[in-house]
XYZ file of C-alpha atoms in Angstrom:
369
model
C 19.860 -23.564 -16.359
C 17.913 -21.793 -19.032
C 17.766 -18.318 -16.931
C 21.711 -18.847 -17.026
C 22.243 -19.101 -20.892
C 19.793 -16.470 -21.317
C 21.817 -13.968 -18.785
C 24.614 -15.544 -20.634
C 23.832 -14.725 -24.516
C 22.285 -11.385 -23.104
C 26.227 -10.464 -22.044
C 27.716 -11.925 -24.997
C 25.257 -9.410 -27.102
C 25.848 -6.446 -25.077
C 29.352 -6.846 -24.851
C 29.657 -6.968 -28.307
C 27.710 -3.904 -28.687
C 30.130 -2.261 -26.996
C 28.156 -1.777 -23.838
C 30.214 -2.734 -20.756
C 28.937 -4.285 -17.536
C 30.333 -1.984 -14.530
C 28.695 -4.760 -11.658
C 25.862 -7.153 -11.568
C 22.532 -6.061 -13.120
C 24.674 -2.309 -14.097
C 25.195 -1.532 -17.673
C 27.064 0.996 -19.112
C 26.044 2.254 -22.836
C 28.309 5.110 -24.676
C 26.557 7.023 -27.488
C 27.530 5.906 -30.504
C 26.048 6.920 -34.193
C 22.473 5.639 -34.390
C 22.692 4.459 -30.650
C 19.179 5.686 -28.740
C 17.563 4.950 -25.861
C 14.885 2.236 -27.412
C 18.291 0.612 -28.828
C 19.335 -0.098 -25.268
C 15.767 -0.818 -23.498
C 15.483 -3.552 -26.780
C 18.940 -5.154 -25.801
C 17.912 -5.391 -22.219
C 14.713 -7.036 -23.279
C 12.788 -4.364 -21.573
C 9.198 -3.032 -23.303
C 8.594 -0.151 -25.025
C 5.469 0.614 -23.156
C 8.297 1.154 -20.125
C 10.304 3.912 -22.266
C 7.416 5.320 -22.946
C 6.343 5.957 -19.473
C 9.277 6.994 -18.469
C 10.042 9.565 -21.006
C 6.604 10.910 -20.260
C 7.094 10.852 -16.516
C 8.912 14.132 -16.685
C 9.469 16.729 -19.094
C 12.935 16.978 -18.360
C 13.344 13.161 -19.445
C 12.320 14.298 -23.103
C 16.093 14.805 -23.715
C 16.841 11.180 -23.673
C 15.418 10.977 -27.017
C 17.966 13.096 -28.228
C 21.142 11.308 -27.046
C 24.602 12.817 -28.248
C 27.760 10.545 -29.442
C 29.944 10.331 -26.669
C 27.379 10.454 -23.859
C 26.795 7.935 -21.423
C 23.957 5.847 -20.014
C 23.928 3.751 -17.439
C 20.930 1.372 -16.451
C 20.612 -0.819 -13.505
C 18.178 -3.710 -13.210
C 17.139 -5.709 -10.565
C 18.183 -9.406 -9.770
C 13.970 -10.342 -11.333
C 15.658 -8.005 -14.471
C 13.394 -5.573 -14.336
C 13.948 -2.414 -14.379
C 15.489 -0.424 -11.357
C 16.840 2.966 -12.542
C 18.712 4.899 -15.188
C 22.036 7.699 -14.880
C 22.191 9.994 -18.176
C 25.483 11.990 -18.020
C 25.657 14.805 -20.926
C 28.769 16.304 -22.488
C 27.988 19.844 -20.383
C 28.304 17.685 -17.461
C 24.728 17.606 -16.494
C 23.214 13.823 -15.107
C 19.143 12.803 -15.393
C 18.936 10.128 -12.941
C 15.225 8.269 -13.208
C 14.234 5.456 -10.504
C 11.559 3.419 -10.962
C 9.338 2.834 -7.732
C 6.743 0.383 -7.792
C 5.073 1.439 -10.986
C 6.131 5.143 -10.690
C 9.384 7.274 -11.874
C 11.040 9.929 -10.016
C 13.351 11.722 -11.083
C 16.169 13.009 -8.476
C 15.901 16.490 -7.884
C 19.286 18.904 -8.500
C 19.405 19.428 -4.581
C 17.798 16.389 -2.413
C 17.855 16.531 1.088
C 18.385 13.178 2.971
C 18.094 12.892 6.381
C 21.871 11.993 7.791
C 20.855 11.800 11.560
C 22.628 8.100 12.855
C 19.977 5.760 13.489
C 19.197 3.265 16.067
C 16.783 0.094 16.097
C 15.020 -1.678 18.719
C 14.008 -5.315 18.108
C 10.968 -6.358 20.111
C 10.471 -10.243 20.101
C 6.690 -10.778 20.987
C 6.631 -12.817 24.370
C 3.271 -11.630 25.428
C 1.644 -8.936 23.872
C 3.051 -5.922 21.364
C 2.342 -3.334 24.348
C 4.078 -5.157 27.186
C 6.742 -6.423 24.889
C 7.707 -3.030 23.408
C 7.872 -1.339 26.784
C 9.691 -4.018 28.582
C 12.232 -3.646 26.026
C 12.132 0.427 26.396
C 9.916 2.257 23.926
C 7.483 4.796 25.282
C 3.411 4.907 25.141
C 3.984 7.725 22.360
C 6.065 5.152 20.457
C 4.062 2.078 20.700
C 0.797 4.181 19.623
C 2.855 5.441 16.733
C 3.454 1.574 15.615
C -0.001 0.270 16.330
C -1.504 3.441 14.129
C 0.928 2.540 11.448
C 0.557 -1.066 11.332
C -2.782 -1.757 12.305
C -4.387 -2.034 8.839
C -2.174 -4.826 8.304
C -2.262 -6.265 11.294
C -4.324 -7.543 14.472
C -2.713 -7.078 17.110
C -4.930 -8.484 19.951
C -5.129 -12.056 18.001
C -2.919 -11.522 14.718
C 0.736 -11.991 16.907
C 2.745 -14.915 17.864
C 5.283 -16.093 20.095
C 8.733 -15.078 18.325
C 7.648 -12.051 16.304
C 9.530 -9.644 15.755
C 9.350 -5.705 15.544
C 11.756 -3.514 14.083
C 11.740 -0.338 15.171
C 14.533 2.622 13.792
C 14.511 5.646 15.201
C 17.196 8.585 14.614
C 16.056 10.351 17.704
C 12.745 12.523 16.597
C 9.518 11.735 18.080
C 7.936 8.947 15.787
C 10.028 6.426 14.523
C 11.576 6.388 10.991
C 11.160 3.118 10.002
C 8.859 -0.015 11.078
C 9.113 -3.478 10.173
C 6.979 -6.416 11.295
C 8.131 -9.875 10.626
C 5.879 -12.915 11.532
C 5.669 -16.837 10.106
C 5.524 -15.839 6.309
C 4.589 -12.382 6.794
C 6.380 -8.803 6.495
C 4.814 -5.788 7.120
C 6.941 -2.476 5.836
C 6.400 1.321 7.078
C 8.481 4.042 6.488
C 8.207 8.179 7.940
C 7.825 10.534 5.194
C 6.983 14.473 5.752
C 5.748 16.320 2.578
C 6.337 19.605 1.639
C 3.239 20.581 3.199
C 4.670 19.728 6.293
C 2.033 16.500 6.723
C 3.231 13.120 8.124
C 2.376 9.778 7.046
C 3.816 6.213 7.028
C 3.799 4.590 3.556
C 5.207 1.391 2.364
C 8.372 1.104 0.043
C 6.988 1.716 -2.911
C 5.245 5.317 -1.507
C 1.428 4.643 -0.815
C -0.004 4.554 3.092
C -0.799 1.115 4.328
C -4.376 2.102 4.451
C -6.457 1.747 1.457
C -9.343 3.859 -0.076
C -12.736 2.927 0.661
C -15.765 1.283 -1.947
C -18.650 3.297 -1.693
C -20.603 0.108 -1.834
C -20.131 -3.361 -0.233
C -21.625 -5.305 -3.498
C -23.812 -5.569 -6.733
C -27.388 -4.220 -5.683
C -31.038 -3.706 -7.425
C -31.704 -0.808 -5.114
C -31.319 1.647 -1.838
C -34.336 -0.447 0.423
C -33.565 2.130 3.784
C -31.435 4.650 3.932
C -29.405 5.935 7.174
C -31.990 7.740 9.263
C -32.105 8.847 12.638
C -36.225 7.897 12.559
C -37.389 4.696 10.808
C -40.403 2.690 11.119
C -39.258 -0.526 11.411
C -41.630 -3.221 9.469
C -41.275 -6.303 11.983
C -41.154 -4.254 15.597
C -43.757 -1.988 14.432
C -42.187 1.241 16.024
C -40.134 3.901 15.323
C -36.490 3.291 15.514
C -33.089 5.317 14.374
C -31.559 3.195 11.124
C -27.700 4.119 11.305
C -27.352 2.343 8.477
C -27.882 1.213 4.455
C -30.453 -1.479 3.488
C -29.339 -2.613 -0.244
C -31.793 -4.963 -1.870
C -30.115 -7.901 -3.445
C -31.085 -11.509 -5.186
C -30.451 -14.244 -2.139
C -26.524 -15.273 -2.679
C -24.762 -12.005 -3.964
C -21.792 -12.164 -3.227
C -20.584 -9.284 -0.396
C -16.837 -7.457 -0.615
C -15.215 -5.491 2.015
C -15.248 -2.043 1.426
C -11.658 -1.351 1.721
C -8.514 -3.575 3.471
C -8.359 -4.756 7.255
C -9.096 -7.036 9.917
C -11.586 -9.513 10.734
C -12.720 -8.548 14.106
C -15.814 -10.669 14.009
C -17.847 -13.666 12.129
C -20.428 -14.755 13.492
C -24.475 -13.934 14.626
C -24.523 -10.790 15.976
C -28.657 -10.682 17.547
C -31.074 -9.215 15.764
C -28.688 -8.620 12.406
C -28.095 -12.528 12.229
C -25.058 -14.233 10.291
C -22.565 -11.055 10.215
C -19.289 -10.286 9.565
C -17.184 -7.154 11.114
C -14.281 -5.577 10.020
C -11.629 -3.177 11.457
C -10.028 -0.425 9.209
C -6.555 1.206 10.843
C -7.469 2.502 14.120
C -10.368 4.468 13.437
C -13.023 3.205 10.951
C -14.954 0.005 11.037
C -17.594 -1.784 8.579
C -20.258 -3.989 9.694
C -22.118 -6.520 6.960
C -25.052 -8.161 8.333
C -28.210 -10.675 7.434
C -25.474 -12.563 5.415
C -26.754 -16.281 4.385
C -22.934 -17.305 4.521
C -19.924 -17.005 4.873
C -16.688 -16.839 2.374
C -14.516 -19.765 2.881
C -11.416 -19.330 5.017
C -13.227 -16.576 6.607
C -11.566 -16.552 10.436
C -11.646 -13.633 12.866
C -8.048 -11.765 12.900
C -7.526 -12.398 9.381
C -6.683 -9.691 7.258
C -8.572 -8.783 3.833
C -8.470 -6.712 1.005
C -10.579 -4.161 -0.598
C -13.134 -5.951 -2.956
C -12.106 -9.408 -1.185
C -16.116 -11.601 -1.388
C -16.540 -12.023 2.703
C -20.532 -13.489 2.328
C -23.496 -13.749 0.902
C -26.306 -11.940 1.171
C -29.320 -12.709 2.780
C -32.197 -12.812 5.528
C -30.770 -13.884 8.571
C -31.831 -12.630 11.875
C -34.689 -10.055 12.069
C -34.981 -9.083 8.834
C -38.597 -9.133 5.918
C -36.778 -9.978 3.229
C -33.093 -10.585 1.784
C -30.459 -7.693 1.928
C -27.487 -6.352 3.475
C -27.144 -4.205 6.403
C -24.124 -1.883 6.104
C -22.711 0.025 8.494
C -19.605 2.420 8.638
C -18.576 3.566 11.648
C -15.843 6.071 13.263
C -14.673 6.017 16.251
C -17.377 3.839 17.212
C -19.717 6.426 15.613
C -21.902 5.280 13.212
C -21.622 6.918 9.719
C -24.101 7.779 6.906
C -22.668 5.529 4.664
C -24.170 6.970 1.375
C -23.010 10.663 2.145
C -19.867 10.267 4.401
C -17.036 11.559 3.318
C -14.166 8.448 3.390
C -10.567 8.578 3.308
C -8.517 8.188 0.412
C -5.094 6.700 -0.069
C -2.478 8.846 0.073
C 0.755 8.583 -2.138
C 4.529 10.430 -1.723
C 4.519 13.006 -4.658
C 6.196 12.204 -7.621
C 9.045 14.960 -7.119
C 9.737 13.506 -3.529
C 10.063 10.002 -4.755
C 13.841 10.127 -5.039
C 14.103 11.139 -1.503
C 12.080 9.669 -0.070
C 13.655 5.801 -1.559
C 16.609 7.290 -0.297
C 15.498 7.004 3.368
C 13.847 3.827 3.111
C 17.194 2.378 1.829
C 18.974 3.858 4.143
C 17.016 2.752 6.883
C 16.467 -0.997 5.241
C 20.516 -1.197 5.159
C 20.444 0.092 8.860
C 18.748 -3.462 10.340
């Protein structure tokens, strides 16, 4: 009732400001004397920290500090009334257009190419397993590698699915699908195809950033390096000379332990001779091991997905071990990693120019389903 009145008194104000509402969340402003840009943002109860970042977001955006009687503006917000996007139009018949995605602008370039190829989806409800499922219903090997790649720092896909999932694949005919969407009990998972102007492929999410995350360099708070990775170690309880593919950090009994960057929970449990551990599986490719933990973090279950900096345990002196600490391994493809030195990935993001169109495609294939 109150959101009402407020929407309410909001249109009454406008209105008599002589700003004009074109549709739902759209309003039209024309320049009048003393009119600017912080005028309308004020009216629309949106912050001046917002203008500012979007005036600095592009030099060409400068010009909407100088707004000319007669001109029109025209800003859209979304049904939460924030912010969506904004349409300058200037007397010499020139538009700015500025859309805000996730917490970045983009402005649309004079020329934008969009992809017009038709598209086609295939809906795969899970029956028995992604792989059979997707086949049965007619995607190829290439495909359903392209999907688990995508998807899999999200998702688990040997213990994560359920009877009466369901995949969305589109596809507009080229090798790797356009658009993926995974939608299971209270969870949706979004990927869309972008190629840079580098020519380099990746799947983001909606708002432009890859579903895989960076990577912390370390796992918690330590007092010091007790072992480094080495490929000869001698080992203090076996008395011999072993390889140590791995990091030692010396911690106080009951830090608290983080994964290193988002995934799945491949394993929690004791793991031999590195006692109480927990494993992890990044994407495809990379996973972290944690081991000698005291305990656990609550709700801690094997095919349950994390995030970076999430507390998984506690360290400790479980298994063989002299003393308490934390075992960490990074390994990939199975490889162990020097942890300290190895070079990890980073998250990658759609440039700011190629914002525009690339929300163009994701639209376009979110309106396709």
């Amino acid at each position: 009732m109150r959101k009402s009145l407020a929407k309410v008194l909001l249109l009454l104000l406008l209105l008599s400001s002589g700003a004009t509402v074109a549709q739902n969340n759209e309003y039209r402003f024309t320049v009048k004397s003393g009119d600017s840009l912080s005028k309308y943002f004020s009216q629309l109860s949106l912050s001046d920290r917002l203008l500012a970042n979007l005036l600095s977001a592009n030099p060409q955006n400068k010009q909407l500090n100088q707004l000319k009687i007669g001109e029109k503006i025209i800003i859209r917000l979304k049904n939460n009334h924030r912010f969506e996007s904004l349409s300058y139009h200037t007397h010499d018949k020139n538009t700015i257009d500025v859309l805000l995605i996730g917490n970045r602008f983009s402005n649309k370039p004079n020329h934008s190419k969009i992809n017009t190829r038709p598209l086609s989806t295939t809906t795969i409800v899970i029956s028995n397993s992604f792989g059979y499922d997707a086949q049965k219903a007619g995607l190829g090997l290439s495909v359903v590698n392209a999907v688990v790649e995508a998807l899999s720092w999200r998702l688990d896909f040997d213990t994560g699915l359920h009877k009466g999932d369901r995949f969305y694949i589109v596809s507009d005919g080229s090798k790797q699908p356009v658009g993926i969407i995974y939608k299971g009990g209270n969870k949706r998972i979004e990927a869309f195809l972008h190629t840079n102007k580098q020519g380099k492929t990746h799947y983001y999410n909606r708002d432009g950033y890859t579903l895989d995350s960076s990577f912390l360099r370390a796992p918690l708070k330590y007092k010091r390096v007790s072992s480094k990775f080495q490929l000869k170690r001698y080992h203090p309880i076996l008395k011999t000379y072993r390889p140590h593919r791995a990091v030692d950090y010396a911690a106080a009994q009951g830090t608290p332990v983080w994964a290193t960057a988002d995934g799945v929970i491949k394993l929690k449990g004791w793991k031999g001779a590195l006692g109480k551990a927990v494993i992890i599986q990044h994407g495809t490719d990379y996973t972290t091991v944690y081991a000698h933990l005291s305990n656990y973090a609550r709700n801690l279950k094997k095919g349950k997905t994390v995030k970076k900096g999430q507390v998984i345990g506690y360290v400790g002196s479980t298994g063989r071990s002299t003393g308490a600490h934390l075992h960490y391994e990074i390994r990939y493809k199975g490889k162990r990693k020097d942890p300290l030195t190895y070079k990890l990935p980073k998250q990658k993001k759609v440039s700011r120019e190629e914002l525009w169109q690339f929300r163009s495609q994701v639209n376009r294939v979110l309106s396709s389903l």
